CSV table of C-alpha atoms in Angstrom, one decimal:
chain,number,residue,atom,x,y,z
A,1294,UNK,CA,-58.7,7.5,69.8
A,1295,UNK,CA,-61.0,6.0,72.0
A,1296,UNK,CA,-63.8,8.8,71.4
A,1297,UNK,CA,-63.5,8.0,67.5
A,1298,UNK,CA,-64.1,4.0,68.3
A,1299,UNK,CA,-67.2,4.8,70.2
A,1300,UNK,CA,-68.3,6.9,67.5
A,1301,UNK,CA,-67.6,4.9,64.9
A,1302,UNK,CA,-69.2,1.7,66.7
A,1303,UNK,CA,-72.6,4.1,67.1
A,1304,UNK,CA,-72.7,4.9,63.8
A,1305,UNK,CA,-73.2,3.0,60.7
A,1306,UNK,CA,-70.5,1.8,58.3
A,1307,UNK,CA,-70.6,5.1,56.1
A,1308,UNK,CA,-70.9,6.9,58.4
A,1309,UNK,CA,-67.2,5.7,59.6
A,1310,UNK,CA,-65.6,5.6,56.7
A,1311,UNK,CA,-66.4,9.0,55.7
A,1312,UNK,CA,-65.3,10.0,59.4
A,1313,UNK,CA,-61.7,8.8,58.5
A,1314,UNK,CA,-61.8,10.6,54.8
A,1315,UNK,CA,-62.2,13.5,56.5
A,1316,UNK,CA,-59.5,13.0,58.8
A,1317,UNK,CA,-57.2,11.8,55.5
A,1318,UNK,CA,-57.8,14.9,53.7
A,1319,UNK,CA,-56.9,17.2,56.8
A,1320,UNK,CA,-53.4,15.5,57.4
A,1321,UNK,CA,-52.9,15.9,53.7
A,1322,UNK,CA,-53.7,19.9,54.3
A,1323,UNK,CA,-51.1,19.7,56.7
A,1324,UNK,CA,-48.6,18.3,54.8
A,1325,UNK,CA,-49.0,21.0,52.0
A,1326,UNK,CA,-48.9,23.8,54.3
A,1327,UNK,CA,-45.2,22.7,55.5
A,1328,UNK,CA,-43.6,22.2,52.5
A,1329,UNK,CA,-44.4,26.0,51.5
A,1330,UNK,CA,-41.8,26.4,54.4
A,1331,UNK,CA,-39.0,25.8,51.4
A,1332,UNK,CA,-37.9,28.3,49.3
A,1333,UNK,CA,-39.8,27.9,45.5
A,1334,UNK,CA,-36.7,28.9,43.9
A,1335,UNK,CA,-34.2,25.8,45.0
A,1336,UNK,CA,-33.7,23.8,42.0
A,1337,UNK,CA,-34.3,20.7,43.5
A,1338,UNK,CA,-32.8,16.8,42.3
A,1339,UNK,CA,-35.7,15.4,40.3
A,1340,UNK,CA,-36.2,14.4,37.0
A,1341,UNK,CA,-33.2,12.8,36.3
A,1342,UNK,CA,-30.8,16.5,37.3
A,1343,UNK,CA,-28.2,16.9,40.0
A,1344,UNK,CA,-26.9,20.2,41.5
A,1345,UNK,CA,-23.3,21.3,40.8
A,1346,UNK,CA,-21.8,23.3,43.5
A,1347,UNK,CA,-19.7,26.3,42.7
A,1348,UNK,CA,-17.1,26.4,45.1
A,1349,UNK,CA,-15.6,22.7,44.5
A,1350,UNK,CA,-17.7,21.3,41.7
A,1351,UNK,CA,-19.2,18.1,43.2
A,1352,UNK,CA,-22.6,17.6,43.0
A,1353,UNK,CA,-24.6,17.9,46.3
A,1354,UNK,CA,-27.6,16.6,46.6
A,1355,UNK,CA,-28.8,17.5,50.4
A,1356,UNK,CA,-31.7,19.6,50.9
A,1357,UNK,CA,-32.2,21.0,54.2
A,1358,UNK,CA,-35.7,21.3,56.2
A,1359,UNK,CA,-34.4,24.3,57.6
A,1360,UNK,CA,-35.2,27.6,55.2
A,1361,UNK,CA,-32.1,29.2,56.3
A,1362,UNK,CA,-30.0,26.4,55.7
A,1363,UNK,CA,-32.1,25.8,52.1
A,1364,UNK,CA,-31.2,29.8,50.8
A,1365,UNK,CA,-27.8,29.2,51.7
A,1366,UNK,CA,-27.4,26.1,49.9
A,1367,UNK,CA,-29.1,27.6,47.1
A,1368,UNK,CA,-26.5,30.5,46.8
A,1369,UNK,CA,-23.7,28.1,45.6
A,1370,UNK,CA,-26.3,26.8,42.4
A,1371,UNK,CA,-24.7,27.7,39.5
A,1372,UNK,CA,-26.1,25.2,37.1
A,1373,UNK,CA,-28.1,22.2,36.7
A,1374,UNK,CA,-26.2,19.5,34.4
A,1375,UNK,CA,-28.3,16.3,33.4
A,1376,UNK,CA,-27.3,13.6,35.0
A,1377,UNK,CA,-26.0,10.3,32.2
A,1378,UNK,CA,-28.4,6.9,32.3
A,1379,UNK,CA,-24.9,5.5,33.2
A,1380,UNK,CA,-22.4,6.5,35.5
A,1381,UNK,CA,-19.3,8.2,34.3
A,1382,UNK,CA,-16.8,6.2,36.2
A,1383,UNK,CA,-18.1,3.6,34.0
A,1384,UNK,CA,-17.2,5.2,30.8
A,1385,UNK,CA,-13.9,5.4,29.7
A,1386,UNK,CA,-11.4,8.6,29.4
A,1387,UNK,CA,-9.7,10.6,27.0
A,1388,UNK,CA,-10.6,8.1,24.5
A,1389,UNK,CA,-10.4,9.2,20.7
A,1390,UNK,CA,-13.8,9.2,18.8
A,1391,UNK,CA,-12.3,6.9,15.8
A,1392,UNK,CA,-13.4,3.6,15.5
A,1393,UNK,CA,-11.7,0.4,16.9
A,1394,UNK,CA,-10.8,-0.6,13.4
A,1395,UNK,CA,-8.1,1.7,11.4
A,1396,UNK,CA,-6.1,1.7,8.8
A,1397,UNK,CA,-3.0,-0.7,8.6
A,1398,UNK,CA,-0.2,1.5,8.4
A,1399,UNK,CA,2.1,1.3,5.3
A,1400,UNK,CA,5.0,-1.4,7.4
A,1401,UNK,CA,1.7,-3.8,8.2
A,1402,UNK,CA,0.3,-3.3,5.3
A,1403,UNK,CA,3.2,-4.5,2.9
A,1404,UNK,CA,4.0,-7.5,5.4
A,1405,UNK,CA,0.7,-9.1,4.8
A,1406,UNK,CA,0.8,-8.8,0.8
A,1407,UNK,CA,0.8,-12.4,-0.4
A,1408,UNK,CA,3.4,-13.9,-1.0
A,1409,UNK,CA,4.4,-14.3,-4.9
A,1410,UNK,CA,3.1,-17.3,-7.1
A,1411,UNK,CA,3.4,-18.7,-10.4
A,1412,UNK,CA,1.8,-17.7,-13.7
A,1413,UNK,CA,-1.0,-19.7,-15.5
A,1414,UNK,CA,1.5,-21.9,-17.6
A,1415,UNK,CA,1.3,-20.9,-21.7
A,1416,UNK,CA,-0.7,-17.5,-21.0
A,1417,UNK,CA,2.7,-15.5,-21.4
A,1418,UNK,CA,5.7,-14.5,-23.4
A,1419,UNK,CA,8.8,-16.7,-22.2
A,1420,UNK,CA,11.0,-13.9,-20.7
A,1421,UNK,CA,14.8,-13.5,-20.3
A,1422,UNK,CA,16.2,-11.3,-17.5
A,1423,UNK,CA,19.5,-10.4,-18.8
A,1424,UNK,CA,22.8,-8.7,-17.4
A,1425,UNK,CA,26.5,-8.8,-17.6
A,1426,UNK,CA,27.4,-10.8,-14.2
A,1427,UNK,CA,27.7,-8.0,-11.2
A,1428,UNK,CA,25.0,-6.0,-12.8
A,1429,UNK,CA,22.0,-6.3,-10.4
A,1430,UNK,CA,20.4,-9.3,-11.8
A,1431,UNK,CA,19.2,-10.4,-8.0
A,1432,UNK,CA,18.5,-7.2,-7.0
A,1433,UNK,CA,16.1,-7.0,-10.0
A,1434,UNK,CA,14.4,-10.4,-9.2
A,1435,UNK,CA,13.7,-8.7,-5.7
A,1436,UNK,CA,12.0,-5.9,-7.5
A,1437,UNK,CA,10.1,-7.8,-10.0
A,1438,UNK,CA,8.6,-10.6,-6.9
A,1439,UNK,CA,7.3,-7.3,-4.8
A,1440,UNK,CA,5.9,-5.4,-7.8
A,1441,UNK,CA,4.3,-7.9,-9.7
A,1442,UNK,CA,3.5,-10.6,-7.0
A,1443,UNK,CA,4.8,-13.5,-8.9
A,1444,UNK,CA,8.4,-15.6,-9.1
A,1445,UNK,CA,11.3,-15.1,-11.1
A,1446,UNK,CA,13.2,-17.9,-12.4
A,1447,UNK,CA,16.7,-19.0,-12.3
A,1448,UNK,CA,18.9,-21.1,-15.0
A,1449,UNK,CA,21.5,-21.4,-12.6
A,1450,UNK,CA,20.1,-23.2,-9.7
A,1451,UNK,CA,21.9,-20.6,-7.3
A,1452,UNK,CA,21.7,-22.8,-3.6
A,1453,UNK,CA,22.0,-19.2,-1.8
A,1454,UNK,CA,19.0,-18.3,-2.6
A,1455,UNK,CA,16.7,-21.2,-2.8
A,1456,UNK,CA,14.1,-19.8,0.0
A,1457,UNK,CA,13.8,-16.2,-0.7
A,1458,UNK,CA,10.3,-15.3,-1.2
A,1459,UNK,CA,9.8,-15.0,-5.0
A,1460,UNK,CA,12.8,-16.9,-6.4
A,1461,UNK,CA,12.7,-20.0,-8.0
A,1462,UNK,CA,14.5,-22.1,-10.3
A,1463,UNK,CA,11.9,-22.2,-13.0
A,1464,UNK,CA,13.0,-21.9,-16.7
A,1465,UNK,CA,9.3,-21.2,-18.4
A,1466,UNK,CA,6.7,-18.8,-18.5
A,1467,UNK,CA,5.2,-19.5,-15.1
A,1468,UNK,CA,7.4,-17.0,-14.0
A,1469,UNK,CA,7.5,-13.4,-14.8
A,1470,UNK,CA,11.3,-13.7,-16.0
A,1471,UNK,CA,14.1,-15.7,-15.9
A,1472,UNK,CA,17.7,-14.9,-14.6
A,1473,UNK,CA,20.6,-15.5,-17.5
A,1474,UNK,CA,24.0,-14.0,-18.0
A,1475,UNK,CA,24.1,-15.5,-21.3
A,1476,UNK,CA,26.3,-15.2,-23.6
A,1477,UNK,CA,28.8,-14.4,-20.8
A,1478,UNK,CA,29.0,-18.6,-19.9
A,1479,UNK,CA,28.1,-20.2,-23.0
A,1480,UNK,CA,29.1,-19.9,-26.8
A,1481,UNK,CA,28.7,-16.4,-27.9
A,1482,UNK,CA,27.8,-17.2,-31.8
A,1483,UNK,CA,24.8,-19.9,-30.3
A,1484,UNK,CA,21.8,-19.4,-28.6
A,1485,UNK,CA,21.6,-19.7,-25.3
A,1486,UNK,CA,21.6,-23.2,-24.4
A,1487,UNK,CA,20.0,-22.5,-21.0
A,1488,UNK,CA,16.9,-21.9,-22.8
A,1489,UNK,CA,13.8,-24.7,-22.6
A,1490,UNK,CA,14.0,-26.9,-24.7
A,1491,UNK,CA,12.1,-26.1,-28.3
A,1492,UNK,CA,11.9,-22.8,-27.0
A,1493,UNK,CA,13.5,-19.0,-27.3
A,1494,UNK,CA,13.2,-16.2,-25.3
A,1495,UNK,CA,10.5,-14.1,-27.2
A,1496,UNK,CA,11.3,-10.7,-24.7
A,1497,UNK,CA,13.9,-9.7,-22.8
A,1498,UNK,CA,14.6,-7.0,-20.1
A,1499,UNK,CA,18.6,-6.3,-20.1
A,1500,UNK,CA,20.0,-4.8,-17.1
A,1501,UNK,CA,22.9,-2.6,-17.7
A,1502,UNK,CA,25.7,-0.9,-15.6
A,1503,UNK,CA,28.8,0.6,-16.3
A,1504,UNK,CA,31.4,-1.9,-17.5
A,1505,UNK,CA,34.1,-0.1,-14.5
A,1506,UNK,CA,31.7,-1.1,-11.8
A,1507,UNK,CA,30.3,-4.3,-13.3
A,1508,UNK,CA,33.9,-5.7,-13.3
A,1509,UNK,CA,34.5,-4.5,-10.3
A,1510,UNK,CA,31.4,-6.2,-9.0
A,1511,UNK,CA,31.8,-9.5,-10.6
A,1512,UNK,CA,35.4,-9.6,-9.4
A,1513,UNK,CA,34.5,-9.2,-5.5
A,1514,UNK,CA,31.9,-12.6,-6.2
A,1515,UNK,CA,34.5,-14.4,-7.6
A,1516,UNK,CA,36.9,-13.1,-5.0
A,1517,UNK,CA,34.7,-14.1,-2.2
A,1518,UNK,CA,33.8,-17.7,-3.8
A,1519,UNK,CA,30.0,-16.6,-5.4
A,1520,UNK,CA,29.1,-14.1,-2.5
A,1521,UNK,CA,26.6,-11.3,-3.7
A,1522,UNK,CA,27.1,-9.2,-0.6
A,1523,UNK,CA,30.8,-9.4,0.6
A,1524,UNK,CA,34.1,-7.8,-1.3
A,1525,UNK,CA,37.2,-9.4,-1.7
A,1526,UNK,CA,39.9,-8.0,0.1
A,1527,UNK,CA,42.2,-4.8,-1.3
A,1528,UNK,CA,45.4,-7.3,-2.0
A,1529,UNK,CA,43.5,-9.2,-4.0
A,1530,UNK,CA,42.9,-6.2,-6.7
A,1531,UNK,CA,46.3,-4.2,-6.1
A,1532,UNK,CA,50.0,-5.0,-5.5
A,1533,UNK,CA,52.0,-4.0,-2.6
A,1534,UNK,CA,53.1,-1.5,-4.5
A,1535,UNK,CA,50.3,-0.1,-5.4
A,1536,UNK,CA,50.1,-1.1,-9.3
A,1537,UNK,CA,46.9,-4.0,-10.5
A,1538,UNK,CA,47.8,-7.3,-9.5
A,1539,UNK,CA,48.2,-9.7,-12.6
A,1540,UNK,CA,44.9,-11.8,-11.8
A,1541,UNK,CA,43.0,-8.3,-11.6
A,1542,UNK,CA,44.6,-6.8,-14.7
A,1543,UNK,CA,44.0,-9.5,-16.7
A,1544,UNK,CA,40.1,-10.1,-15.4
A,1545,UNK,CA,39.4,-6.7,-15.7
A,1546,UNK,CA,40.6,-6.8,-19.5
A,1547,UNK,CA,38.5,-9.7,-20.4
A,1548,UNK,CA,35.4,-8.8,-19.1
A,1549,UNK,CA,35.2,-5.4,-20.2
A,1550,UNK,CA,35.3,-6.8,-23.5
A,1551,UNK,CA,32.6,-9.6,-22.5
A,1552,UNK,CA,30.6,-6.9,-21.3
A,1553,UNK,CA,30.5,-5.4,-25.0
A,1554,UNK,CA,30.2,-8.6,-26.2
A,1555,UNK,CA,26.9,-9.7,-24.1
A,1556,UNK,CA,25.3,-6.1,-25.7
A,1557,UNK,CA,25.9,-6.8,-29.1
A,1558,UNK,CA,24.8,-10.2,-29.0
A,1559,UNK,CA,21.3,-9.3,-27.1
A,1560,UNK,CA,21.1,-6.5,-29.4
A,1561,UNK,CA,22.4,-7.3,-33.3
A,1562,UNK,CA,21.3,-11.2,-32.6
A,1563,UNK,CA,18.4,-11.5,-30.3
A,1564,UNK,CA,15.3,-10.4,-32.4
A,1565,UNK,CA,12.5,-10.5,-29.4
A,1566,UNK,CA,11.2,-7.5,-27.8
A,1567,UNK,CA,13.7,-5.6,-25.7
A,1568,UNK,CA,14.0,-3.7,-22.6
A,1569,UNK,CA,17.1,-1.6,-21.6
A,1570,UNK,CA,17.3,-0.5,-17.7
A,1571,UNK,CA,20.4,1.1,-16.7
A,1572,UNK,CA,21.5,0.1,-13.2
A,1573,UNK,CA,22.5,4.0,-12.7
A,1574,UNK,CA,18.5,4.8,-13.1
A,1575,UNK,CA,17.6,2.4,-11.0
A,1576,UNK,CA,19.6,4.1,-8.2
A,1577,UNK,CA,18.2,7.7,-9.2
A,1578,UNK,CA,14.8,7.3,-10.2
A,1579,UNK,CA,13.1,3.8,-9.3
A,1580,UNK,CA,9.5,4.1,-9.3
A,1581,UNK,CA,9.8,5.4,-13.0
A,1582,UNK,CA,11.9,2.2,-13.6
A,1583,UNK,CA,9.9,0.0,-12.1
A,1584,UNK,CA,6.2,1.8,-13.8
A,1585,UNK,CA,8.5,1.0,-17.3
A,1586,UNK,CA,9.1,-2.8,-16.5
A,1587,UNK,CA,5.5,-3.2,-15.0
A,1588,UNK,CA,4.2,-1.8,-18.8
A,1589,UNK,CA,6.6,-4.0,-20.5
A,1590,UNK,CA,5.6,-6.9,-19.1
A,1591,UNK,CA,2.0,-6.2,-19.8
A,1592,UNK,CA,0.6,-6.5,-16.5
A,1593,UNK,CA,-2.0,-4.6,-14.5
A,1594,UNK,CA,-0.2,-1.9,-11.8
A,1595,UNK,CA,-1.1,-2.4,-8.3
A,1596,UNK,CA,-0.1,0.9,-6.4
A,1597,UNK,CA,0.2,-0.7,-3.4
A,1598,UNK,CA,2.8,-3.3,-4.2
A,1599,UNK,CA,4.9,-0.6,-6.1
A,1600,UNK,CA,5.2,1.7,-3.2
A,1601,UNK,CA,6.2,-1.5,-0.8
A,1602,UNK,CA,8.7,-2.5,-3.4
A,1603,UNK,CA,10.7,1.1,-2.9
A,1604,UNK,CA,10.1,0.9,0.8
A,1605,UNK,CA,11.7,-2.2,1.1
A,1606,UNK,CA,14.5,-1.4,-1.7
A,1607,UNK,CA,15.9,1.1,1.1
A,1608,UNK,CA,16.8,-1.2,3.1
A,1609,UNK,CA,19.5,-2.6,0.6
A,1610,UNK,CA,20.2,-6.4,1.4
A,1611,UNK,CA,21.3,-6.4,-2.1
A,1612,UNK,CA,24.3,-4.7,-2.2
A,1613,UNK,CA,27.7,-4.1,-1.6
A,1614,UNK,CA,29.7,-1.8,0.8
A,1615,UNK,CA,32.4,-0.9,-0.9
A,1616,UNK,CA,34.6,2.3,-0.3
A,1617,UNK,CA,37.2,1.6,-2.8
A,1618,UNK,CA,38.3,4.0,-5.3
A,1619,UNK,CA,37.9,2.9,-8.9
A,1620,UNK,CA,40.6,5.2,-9.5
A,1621,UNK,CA,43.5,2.9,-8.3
A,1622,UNK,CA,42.3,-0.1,-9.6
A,1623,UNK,CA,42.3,0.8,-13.5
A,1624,UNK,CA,45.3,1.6,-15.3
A,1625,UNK,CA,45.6,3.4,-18.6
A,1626,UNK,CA,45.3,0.3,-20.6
A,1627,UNK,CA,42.3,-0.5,-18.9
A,1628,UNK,CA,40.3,2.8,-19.2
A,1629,UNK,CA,41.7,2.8,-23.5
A,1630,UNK,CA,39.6,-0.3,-23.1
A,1631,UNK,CA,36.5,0.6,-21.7
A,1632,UNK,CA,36.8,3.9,-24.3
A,1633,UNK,CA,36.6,1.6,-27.2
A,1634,UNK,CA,33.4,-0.5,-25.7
A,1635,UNK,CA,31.2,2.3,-25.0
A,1636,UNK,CA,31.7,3.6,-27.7
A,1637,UNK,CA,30.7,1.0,-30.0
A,1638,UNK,CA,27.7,0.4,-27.3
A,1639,UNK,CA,26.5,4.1,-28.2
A,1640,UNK,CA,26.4,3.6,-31.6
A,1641,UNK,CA,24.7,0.4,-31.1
A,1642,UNK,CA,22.2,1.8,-28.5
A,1643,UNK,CA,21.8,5.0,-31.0
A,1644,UNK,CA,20.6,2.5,-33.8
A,1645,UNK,CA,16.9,2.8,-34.9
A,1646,UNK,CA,16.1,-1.4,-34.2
A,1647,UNK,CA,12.3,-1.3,-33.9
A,1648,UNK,CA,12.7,-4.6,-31.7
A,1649,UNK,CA,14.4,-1.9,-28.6
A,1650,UNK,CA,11.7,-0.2,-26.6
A,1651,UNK,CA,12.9,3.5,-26.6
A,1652,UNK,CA,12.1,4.4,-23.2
A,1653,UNK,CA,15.6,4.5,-21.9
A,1654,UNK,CA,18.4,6.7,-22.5
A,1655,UNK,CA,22.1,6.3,-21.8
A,1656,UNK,CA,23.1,7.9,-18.8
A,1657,UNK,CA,26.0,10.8,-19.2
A,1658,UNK,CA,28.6,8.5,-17.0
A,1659,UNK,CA,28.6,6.2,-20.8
A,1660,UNK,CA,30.5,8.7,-22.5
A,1661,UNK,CA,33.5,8.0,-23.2
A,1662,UNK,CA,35.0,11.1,-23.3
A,1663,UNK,CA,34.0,11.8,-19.6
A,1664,UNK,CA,36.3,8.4,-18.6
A,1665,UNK,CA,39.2,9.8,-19.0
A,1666,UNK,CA,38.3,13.1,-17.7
A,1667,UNK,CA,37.5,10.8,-14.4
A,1668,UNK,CA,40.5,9.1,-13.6
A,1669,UNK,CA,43.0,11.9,-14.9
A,1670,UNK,CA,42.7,13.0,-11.3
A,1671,UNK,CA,44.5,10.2,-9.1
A,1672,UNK,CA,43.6,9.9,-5.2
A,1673,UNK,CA,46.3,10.1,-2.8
A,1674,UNK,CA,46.1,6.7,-2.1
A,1675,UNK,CA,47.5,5.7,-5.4
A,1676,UNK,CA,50.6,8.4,-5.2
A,1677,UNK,CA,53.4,5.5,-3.4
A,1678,UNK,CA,57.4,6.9,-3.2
């Protein structure tokens, strides 16, 4: 060190400087020669690549100085994978490649439909939604709310139902139909006095159902003081002995006929456009019901809200439980007058009126021939000693 000082003190200013060049470029000879000591063929970590041992699969990155140690290390390469701009602890796992946002399954879906509003007053026909009491009148305002998105009406004001999405007690053509038993309440030679006033119904849609069950039905509201779920108990319908009570007997007479009665009026007097849904239909084939109603009301179909109305029509809040055998509750003077109803129905129904839409037929249960084919079988329950 000291001999290059003197020298460099000697000697002029280029002269030193190109002494230490030289010096640089022989250290950097040096340098070159050892690193030919590795082995050329150890992939080594560069360029953005790690090494990915064979025997236990974690990367290792050590490079020894020592040759030996080098070819030994570089008998476990078995492949060079590139190593990710961000590390994979930081990205998450087993996660599927759909986006955030799906679908909303068919339940969510149908739970955020709107809610059912009102009509644009004096756009459309004033409608009547007709049945014989115990017939599935509410259970068809339920249907109509979810398929069509708007309220039904309701002459009678019922209190038990006065928040239920879709009801209200309306009277006009801001609703898609309006709930009436008439005649079954009023004067059965006058219009229906429920009607608003200066008005008619100019279209109906009757609901129909068998006049055993429909008595039956009506019976257990009036038996259970105007429930439309609950069923009035057995003693009220049968004696101790097994034979009709007087109060059923003599219901179940009077309302069969009223149940003719309500038909011919809607039919032979009532010269609007008609409707005619069998509650038996309803129960077997509902979505072809409910396209029928949808077309006679003359409004656009929305797919979505018809296939929410039969999911939520199998939950049945609607109806009654009731095991009871029809078979002990009707005597032969009862069925001898259900014979004579349906079959002055069938001849009504069988009628060419050009005011009916012919999209229904009567279901086979209507004939009367197959009544008393029905009940000539009588359950144990009825035999008594």
């Amino acid at each position: 060190m000291d001999m290059l000082t003197r020298l460099c003190c000697k000697g002029t200013r280029k002269r030193c400087l190109l002494l230490f060049g030289v010096l640089y470029l022989i250290f950097a000879i040096a340098l070159v020669r050892n690193s030919n000591n590795f082995d050329d063929s150890l992939p080594l970590v560069e360029n953005n690549y790690e090494i990915v041992s064979r025997k236990n699969g974690y990367p290792s990155n050590h490079i020894s100085p020592i040759k030996e140690a080098a070819k030994a290390l570089a008998k476990e390469v078995v492949q060079i994978k590139p190593i990710s701009k961000q590390a994979d602890y930081l990205q998450p796992k087993n996660l599927s490649s759909k986006p955030l946002t799906q679908e909303k399954s068919p339940d969510t879906l149908c739970k955020s439909l709107p809610k059912p509003t009102f009509l644009e007053p004096g756009k459309r026909p004033l409608t009547a939604l007709h049945s014989f009491p115990g017939s599935g009148n509410t259970w068809m305002r339920v249907l109509l709310s979810s398929l069509t998105g708007y309220n039904t009406g309701d002459i009678y004001k019922d209190g038990a139902f006065a928040k239920t999405p879709g009801f209200s007690y309306r009277k006009d053509d801001t609703v898609v139909a309006v709930k009436t038993h008439h005649p079954f309440w009023d004067d059965f030679n006058g219009a229906d006095p429920a009607a608003p006033a200066g008005r008619y119904w100019e279209r109906a849609i009757l609901i129909v159902r068998h006049p055993l069950d429909a008595t039956i039905s009506v019976f257990n509201f009036f038996g259970t003081h105007g429930s439309h779920t609950r069923v009035a108990k057995l003693e009220k319908f049968l004696l101790p002995n097994g034979k009709p009570s007087k109060s059923w007997e003599k219901f179940a007479h009077d309302q069969i006929r009223n149940w003719g009665r309500c038909l011919e009026y809607w039919i032979n007097i009532f010269k609007g456009k008609i409707l005619i849904i069998f509650y038996e239909d309803l129960k077997v084939d509902l979505k072809r019901q409910l396209i029928n109603i949808n077309n006679f009301l003359g409004l656009p179909l929305d797919e979505t809200r018809l296939n929410c109305t039969i999911e939520s029509n199998m939950q049945q809040k609607f109806h009654r439980n009731q095991n009871i055998d029809k078979r002990i509750l009707y005597d032969t003077s009862m069925l001898n007058e259900v014979e004579v109803v349906l079959d002055n129905v069938k001849i009504l129904l069988t009628t060419n009126y050009t005011h009916i839409d012919e999209t229904f037929s009567m279901p086979a249960s209507y004939a009367s021939n197959l009544i008393r084919e029905n009940f000539s079988v009588k359950p144990d329950s009825e035999k008594h000693p």
